[in-house]
XYZ file of C-alpha atoms in Angstrom:
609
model
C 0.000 0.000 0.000
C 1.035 3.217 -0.964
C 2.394 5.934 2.068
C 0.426 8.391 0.242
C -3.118 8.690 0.958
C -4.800 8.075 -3.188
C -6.500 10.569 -4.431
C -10.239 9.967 -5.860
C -11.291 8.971 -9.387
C -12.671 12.217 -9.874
C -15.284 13.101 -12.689
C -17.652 15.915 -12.941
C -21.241 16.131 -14.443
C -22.250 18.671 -16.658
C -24.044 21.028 -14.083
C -20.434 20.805 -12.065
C -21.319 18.238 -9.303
C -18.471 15.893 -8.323
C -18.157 12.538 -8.571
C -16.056 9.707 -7.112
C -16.203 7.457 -9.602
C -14.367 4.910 -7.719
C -17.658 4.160 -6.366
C -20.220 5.393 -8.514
C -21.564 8.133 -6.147
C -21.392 11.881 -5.876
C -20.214 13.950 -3.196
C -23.305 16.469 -2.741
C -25.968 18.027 -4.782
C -25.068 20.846 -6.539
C -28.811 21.754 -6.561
C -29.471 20.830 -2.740
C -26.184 20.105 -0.715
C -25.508 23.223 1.312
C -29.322 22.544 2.182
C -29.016 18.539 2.861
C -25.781 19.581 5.408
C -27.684 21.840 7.673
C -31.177 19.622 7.699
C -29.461 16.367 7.871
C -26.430 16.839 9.486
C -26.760 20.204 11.963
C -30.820 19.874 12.581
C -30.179 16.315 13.095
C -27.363 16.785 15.454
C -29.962 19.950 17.016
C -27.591 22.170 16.172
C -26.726 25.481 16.513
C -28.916 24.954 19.649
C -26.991 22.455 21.538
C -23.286 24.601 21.357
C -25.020 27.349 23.208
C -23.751 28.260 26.732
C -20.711 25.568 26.435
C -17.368 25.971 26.617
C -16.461 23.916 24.253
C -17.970 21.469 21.357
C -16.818 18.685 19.124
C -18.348 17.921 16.496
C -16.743 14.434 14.391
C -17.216 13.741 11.011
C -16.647 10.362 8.773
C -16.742 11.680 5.238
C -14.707 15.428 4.878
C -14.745 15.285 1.164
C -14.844 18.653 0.082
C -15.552 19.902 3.341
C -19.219 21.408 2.631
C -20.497 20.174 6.079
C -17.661 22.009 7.923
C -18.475 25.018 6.214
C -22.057 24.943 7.069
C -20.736 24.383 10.470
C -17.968 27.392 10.265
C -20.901 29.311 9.144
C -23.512 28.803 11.669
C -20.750 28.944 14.655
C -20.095 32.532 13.072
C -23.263 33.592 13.951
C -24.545 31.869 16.862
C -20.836 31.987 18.803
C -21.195 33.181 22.399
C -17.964 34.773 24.259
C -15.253 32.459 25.254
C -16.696 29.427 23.691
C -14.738 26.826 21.270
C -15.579 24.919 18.357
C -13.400 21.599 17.588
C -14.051 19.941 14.463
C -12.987 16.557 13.809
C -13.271 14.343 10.413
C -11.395 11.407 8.961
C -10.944 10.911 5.114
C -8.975 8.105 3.104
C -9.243 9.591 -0.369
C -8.330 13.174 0.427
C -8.831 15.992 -2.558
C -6.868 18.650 -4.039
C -7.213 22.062 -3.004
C -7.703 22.745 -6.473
C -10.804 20.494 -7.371
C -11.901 21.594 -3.363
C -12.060 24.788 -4.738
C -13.922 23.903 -7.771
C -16.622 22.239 -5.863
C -17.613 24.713 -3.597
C -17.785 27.568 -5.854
C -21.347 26.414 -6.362
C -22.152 28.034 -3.074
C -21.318 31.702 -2.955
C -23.644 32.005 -0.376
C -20.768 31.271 2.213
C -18.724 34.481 1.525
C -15.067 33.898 1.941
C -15.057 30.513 3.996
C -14.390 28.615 0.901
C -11.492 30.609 0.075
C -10.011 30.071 4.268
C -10.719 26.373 4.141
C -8.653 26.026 0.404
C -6.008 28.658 1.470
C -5.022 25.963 4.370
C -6.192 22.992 2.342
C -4.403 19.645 4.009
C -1.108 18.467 2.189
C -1.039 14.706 0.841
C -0.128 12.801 3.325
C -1.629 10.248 5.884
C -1.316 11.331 9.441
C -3.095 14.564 11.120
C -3.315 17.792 10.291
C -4.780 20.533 12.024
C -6.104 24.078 11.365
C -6.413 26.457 13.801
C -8.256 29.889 13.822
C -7.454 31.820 16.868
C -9.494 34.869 15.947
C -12.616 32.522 14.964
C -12.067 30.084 18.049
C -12.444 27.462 15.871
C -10.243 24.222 15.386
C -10.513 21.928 11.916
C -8.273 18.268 12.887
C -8.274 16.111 9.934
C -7.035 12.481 10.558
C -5.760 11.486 6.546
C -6.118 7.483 6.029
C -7.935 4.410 5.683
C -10.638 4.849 8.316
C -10.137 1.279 10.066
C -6.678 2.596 10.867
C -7.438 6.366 11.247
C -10.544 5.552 13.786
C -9.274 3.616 16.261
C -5.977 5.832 16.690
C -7.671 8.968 17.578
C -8.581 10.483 20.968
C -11.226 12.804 21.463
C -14.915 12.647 22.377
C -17.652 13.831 20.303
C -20.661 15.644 21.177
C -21.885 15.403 17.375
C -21.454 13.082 14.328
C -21.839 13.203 10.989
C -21.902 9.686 9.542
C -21.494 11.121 5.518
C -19.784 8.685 3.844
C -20.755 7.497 0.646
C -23.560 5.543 0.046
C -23.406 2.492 1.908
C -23.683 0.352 -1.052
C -20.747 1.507 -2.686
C -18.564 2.555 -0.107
C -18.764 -0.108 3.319
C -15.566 0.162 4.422
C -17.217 3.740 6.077
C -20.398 1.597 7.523
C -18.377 -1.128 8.416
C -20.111 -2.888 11.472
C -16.387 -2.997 13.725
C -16.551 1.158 13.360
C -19.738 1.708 15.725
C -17.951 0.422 18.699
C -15.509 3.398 18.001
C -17.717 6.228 17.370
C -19.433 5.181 20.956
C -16.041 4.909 22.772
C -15.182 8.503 20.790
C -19.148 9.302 21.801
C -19.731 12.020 24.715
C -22.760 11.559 26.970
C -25.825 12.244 24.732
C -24.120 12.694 21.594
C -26.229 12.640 18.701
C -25.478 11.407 15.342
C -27.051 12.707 11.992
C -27.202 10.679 9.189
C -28.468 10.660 5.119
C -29.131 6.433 5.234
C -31.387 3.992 6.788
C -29.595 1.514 5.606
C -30.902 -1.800 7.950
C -26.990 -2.772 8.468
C -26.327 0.388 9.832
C -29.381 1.021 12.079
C -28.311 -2.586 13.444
C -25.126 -2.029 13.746
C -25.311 1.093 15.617
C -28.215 -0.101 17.829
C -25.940 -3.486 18.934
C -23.315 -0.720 20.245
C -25.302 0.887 22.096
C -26.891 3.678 20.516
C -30.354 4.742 20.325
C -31.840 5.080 16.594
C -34.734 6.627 15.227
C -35.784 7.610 11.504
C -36.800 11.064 10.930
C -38.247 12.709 7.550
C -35.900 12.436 4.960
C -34.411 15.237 2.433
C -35.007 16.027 -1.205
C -35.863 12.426 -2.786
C -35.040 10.158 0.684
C -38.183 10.011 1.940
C -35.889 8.983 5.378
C -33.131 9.612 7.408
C -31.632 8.328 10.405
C -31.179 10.451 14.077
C -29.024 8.731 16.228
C -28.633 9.370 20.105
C -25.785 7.896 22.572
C -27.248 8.145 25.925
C -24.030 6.998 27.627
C -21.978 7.342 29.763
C -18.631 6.577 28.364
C -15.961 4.138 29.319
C -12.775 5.688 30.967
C -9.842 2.888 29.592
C -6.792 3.088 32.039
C -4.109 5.715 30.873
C -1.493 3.911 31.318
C 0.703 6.694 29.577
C -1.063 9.559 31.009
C -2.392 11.006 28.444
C -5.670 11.751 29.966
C -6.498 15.709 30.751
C -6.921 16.722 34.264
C -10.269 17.241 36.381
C -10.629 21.150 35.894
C -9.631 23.284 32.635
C -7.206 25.739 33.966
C -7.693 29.009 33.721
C -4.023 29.976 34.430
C -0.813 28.058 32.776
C 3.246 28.829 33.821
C 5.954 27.773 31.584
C 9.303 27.547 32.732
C 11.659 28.287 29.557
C 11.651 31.109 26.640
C 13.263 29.101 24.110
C 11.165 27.787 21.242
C 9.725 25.146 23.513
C 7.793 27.253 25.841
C 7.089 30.070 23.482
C 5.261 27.886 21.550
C 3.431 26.174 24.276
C 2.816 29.753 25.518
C 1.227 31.436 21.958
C -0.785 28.229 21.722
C -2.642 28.313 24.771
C -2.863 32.188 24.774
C -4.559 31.800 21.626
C -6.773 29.226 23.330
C -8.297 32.468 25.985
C -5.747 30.959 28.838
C -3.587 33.508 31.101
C 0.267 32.333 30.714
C 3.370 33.416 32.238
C 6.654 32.605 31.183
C 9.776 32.491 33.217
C 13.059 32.438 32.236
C 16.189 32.213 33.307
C 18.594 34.082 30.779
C 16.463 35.892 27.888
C 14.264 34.630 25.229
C 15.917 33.120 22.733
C 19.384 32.594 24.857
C 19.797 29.240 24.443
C 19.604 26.502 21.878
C 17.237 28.479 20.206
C 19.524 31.562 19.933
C 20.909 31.055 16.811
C 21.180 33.638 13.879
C 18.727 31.729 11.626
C 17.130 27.894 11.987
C 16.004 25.561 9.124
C 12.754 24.146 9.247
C 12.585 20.930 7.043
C 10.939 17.176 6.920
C 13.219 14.407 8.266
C 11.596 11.799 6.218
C 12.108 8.014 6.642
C 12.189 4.992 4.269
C 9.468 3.197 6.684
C 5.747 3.700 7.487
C 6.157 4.024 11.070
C 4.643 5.442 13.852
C 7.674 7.017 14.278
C 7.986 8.070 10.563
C 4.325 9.655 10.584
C 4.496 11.973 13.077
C 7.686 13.395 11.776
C 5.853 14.489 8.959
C 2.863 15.412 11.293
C 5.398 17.532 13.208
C 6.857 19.275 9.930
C 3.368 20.131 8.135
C 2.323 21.538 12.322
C 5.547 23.643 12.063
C 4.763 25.607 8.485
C 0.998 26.050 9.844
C 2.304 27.702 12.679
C 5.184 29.947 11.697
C 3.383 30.767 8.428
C 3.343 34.857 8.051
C 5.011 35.602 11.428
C 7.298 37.883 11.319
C 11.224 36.338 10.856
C 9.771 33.550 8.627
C 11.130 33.079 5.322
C 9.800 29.944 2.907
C 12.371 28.319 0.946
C 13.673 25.330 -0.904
C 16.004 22.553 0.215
C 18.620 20.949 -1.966
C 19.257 17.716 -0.110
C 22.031 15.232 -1.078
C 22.909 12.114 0.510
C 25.651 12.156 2.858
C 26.729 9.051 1.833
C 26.012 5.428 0.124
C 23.868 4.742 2.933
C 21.651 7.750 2.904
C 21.410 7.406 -0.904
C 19.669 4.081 -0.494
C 17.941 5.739 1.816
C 16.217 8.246 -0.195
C 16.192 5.923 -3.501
C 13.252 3.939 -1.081
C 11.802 7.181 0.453
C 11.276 8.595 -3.517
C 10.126 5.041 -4.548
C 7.028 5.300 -2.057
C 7.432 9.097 -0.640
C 5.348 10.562 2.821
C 4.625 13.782 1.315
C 3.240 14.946 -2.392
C 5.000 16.315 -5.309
C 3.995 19.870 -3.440
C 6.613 19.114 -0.725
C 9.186 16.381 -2.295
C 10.531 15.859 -5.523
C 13.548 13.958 -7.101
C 16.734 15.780 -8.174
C 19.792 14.439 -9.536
C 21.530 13.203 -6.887
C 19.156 14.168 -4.439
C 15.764 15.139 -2.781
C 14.078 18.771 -3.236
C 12.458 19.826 0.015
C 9.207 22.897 -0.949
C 8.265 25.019 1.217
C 10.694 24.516 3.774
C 11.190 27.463 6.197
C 14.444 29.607 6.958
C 13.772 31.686 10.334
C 15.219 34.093 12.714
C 15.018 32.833 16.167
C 15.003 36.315 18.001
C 12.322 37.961 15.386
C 10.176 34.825 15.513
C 10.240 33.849 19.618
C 9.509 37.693 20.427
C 6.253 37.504 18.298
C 5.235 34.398 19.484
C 5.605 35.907 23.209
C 4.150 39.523 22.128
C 1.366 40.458 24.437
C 2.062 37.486 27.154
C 3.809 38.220 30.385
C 7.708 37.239 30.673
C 9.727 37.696 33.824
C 13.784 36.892 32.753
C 16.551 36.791 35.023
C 15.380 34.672 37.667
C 15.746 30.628 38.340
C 12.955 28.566 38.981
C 12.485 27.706 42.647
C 9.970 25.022 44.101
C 6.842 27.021 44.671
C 6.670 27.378 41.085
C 5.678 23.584 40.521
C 3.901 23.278 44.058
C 1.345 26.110 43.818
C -1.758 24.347 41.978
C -1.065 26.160 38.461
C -0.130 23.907 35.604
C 3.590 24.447 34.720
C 4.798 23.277 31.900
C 8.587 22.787 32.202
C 10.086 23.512 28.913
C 13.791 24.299 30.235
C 16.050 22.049 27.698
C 18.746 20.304 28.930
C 18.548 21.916 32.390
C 15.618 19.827 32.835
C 17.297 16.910 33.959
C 18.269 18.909 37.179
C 14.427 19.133 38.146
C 13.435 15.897 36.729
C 16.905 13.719 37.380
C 15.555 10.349 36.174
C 14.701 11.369 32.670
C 17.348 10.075 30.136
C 18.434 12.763 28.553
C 21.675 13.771 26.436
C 23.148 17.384 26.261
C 24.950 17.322 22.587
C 26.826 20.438 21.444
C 26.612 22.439 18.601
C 28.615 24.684 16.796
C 27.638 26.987 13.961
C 29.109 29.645 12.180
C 27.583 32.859 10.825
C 28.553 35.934 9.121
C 27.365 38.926 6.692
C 27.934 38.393 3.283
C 28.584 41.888 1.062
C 25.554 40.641 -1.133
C 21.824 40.491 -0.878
C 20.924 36.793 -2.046
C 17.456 35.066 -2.267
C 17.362 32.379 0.906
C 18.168 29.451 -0.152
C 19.703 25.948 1.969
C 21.673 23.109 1.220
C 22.073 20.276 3.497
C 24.209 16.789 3.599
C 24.655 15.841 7.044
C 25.706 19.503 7.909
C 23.754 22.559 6.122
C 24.471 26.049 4.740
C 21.675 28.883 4.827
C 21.690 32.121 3.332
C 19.017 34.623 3.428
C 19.960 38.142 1.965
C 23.203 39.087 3.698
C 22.616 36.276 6.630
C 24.717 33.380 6.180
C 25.061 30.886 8.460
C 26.622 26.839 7.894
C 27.115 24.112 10.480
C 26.130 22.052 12.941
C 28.842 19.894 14.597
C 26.961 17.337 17.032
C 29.284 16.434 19.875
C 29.066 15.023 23.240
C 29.205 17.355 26.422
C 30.561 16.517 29.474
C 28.103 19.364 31.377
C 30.618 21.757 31.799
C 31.258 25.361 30.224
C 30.728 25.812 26.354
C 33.229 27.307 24.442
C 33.790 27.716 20.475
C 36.422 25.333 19.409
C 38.553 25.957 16.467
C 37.903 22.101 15.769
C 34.031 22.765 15.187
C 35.293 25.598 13.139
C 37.242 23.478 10.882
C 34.618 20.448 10.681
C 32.018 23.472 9.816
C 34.283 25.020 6.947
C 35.176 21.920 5.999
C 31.711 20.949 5.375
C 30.584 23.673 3.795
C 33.500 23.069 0.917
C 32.130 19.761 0.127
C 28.013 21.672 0.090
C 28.843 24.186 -2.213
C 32.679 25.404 -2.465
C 31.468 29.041 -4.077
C 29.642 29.404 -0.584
C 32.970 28.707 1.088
C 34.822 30.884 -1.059
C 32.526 33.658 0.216
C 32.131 32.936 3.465
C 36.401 33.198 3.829
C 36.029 37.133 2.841
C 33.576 37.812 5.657
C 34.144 38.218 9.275
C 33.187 34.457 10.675
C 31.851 33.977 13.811
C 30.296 31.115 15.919
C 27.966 30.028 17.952
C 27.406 27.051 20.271
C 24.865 25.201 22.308
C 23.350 22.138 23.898
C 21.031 20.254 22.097
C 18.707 18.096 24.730
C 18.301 14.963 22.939
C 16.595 11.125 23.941
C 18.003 7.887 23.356
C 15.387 7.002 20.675
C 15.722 10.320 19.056
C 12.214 11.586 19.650
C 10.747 14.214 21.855
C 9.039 14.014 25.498
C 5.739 15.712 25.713
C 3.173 14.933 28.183
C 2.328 14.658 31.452
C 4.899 13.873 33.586
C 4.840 10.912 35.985
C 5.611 10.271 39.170
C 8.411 8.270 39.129
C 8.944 5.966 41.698
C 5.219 5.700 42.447
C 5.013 4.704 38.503
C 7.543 2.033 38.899
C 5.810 0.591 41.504
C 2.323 0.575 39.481
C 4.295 -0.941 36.803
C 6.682 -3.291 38.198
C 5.121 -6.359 36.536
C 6.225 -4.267 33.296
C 9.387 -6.218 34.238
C 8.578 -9.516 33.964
C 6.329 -9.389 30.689
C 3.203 -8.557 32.313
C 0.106 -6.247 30.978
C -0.420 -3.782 33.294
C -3.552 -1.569 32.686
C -3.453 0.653 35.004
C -3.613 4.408 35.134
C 0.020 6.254 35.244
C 0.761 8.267 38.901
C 1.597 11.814 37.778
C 3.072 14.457 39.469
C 0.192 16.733 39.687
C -0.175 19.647 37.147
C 3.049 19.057 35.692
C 3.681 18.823 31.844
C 7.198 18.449 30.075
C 8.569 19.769 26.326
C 11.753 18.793 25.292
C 13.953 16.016 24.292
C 14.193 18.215 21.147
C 17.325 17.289 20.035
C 18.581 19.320 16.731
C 14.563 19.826 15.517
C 13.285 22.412 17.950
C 11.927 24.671 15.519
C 9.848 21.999 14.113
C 9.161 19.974 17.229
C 7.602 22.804 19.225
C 4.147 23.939 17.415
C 3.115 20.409 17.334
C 4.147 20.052 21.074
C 1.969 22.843 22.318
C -0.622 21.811 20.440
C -0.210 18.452 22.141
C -0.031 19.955 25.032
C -3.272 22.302 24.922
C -5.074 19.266 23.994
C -4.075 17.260 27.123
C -4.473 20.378 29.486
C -8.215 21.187 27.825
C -9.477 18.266 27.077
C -9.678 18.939 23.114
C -9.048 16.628 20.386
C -5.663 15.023 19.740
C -3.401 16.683 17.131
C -1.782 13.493 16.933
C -2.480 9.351 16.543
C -2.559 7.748 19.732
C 0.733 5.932 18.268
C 2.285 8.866 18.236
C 1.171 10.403 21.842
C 2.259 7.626 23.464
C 5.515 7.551 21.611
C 6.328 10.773 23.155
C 4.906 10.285 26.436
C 7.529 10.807 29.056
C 5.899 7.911 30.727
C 7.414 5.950 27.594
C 10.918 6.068 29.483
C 9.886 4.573 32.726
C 7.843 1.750 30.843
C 10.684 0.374 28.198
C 13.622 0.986 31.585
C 11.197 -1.587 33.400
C 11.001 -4.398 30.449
C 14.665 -3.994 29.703
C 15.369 -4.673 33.301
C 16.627 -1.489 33.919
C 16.854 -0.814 37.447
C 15.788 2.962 39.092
């Protein structure tokens, strides 16, 4: 099977509907199908009515196709939106379309104004995994899980207060009525959740009645005489968490975070876009540490396998350019990308002979891999927007009533985090890069083989060495110096030649990085108390059990060399868990970031505290 999600057999009829002609059926009436998604889907689901005077809403969707039903939903929530409250939108599609043909198809309703136009400007890149949009000024939040829906289903964590079941037709598409999915909308199903429906298909009314629902048939729209209105009376099942992913008791009102670096002003600008008051505290100054450097690089680290692993790298990337797109200190670009060496070539021989991403994002080159719309940024620029407007207090240490005094802190300190938190395994690695001002405005452009050169009008900046550090001071070494010039001869030897008229200078820092190479983001657990819970871990049992956390604590870091791309998708993550929203992210994926993860693979290796 193919990494990429397919695309549909798409035809059109002469009055401009579309059709899938993989299986016969069309994707709305262009006569009736703004109509059929408010009677069907919102009246059935009583909405707008049931939003008002909550906090928050979900609404889940099988079936985005070209996103008509969110729009009628966008649309509504525009007008009927009271203060403070938030909209989370949810849907799951295997045969995703182009922005292009998107576009196409909902020009037949210019009745919604310019939310067409939003939803295609931010259209999801091809690729399977999740994707998010997020409207701040709207309070509105669009998480689109791209894949075959037995896999996509059963990986996601949120719970719904509405559905849309708007597949196709259940006679030509059943892998979206399949019987084994109604067990997972009820476990995704909040008490009284209703579910609006087109069909009255007798497989599905059974189907959805033997898990538990409640099913009724209501009048039906344009030529179905029927349609189905679906209740969950509930209440849900809690499973155990054993990697505590689960959000706390109380939405907080309040959130610390203990680090200005790209870690916590991320975390920060998310949930201050989410309505929550947020401090930072740091130690130095934004932007000090790892995260200080002249200019960063923003692009996919792609792998040969379909992973867990491998997917929410590219989750991670696609999070990053929503994020940082038109903030100030951003700068799109391209990335020329050789191999390093033999190995790597095989390596990207297999990653172009079934790529992640579209031909939007990746492309062959001889003797190499073209990375679009890769991003070339300016730490300071970028980190003081993303903390404009919340309040910072620098020059000051945390001290113990800042994780003691009931607000929820999330620690966000790199490598000095392993002072607070002493069992994590983490690695300090330096880094060296050097920087200077070339005499000539160039468009930015980057090159990378192992190390990587930027330029972005007079910036220029090459490196990074990635050395072990012993903890104690950092200092520039003319060794890293060498390594750096040395690499940027074999990159591109014109760039060397004009980097050796300019006044060089260098930079170095400690990268926090994890044994496996990926980021810890989560909750953070109580350790000893968790190896307890867990001890049978040890000797190959299943535990299900809930994880002990250390209350109101949350960790990002473990970001190794990818900060700039690891943090938006981390505080997204993060306001998720702490508001009990949707997941940005597989289940696969949360958990393989959990910094419960560390306690649970030290217990079956034996490790011992």
């Amino acid at each position: 099977m193919s990494r990429l999600p397919p695309r549909p057999d798409l035809s059109w009829k002469e009055d401009g509907t579309p059709v899938d002609d993989r299986v016969g059926d069309i994707y709305f009436s262009r006569h009736n199908g703004l109509e059929e998604a408010r009677t069907v889907f919102m009246q059935g689901c009583g909405l707008p009515d049931r939003w008002a005077g909550r906090e928050t809403f979900t609404i889940a969707e099988l079936g985005f196709g070209t996103g008509l039903n969110f729009l009628a939903v966008w649309e509504s929530w525009r007008k009927t939106r009271q203060h403070g409250q938030w909209l989370h939108f949810v849907s799951f599609e295997g045969y995703p379309l182009d922005a292009g043909d998107a576009a196409r198809a909902l020009s037949a309703w210019p009745e919604l104004g310019d939310l067409p136009g939003k939803l295609t400007a931010v259209w999801p890149d091809r690729a399977k995994g999740v994707q998010r949009m997020v409207r701040p000024d709207e309070r509105l939040t669009l998480t689109l899980h791209l894949g075959e829906i037995a896999e996509t289903l059963p990986q996601s964590r949120f719970r719904a207060d509405a559905w849309f079941l708007d597949g196709f037709s259940p006679a030509k598409n059943d892998a979206m009525w399949a019987e084994a999915l109604w067990p997972l909308v009820r476990e995704r199903s909040a008490e009284g959740a209703k579910l609006g429906t087109f069909t009255v298909a007798g497989a599905v009314r059974r189907g959805l009645s033997e898990a538990g629902f409640e099913v009724e048939k209501a009048p039906g729209f344009g030529f179905k005489r029927e349609r189905l209105e679906v209740r969950f009376a509930g209440p849900g099942v809690e499973e155990p968490d054993v990697y505590g992913l689960r959000a706390p008791a109380r939405r907080p009102e309040r959130v610390r975070v203990i680090g200005a670096g790209i870690a916590g002003a991320s975390a920060a600008r998310v949930l201050a876009n989410r309505g929550l008051e947020v401090e930072v505290i740091e130690a130095r100054a934004p932007a000090s540490a790892a995260s200080g450097n002249p200019l960063a690089l923003v692009m996919p680290r792609l792998d040969a396998g379909d992973t867990v692993q491998a997917r929410l790298l590219v989750d991670a990337y696609l999070a990053a350019r929503r994020f940082y797109a038109g903030r100030a200190g951003v700068t799109e670009t391209q990335v020329v990308h050789r191999p390093k060496d033999e190995r790597e070539a095989e390596r990207f021989a297999k990653l172009l002979a079934d790529p992640p991403l579209g031909l939007e994002n990746l492309e062959a080159m001889r003797g190499g891999v073209l990375h679009k719309g890769a991003l070339i940024l300016e730490p300071e620029r970028l980190i003081a927007g993303l903390l404009d407007g919340i309040r910072v207090e620098t020059g000051r240490a945390v001290v113990p009533g800042d994780l003691t005094d009931g607000v929820p802190t999330i620690l966000a300190t790199g490598q000095s985090i392993t002072g607070l938190l002493t069992w994590l395994k983490i690695a300090g690695r330096q880094g060296q890069v050097e920087f200077a001002t070339g005499s000539v405005e160039t468009p930015p452009s980057a090159i990378a083989s192992g190390h990587y050169a930027l330029t972005n009008g007079t910036d220029r900046l090459w490196g990074a060495t990635f050395e072990a550090w012993d903890g104690g001071e950092l200092n520039e070494s003319e060794a890293a110096r060498a390594e750096n010039m040395a690499a940027l001869e074999r990159l591109d030897p014109y760039w060397r030649q004009d980097a050796k008229r300019q006044d060089i200078r260098s930079r170095v820092g400690v990268r926090a990085t994890t044994p496996d190479r990926l980021p810890l983001i989560g909750a953070v657990p109580d350790h000893e108390a968790a190896r307890a819970v867990f001890e049978g871990v040890r000797h190959g049992q299943a535990i299900e059990a809930d994880a002990p956390l250390m209350a109101g604590l949350y960790l990002a870091g473990g970001f190794g060399s990818r900060g700039f791309t690891w943090g938006p998708w981390a505080g997204e993550i993060l306001a998720a868990q702490l508001l009990n929203e949707p997941a940005p992210a597989s289940i696969g994926a949360l958990q393989a970031v959990s910094p419960m993860r560390q306690i649970l693979r030290d217990l079956k290796r034996g490790d011992r505290a």
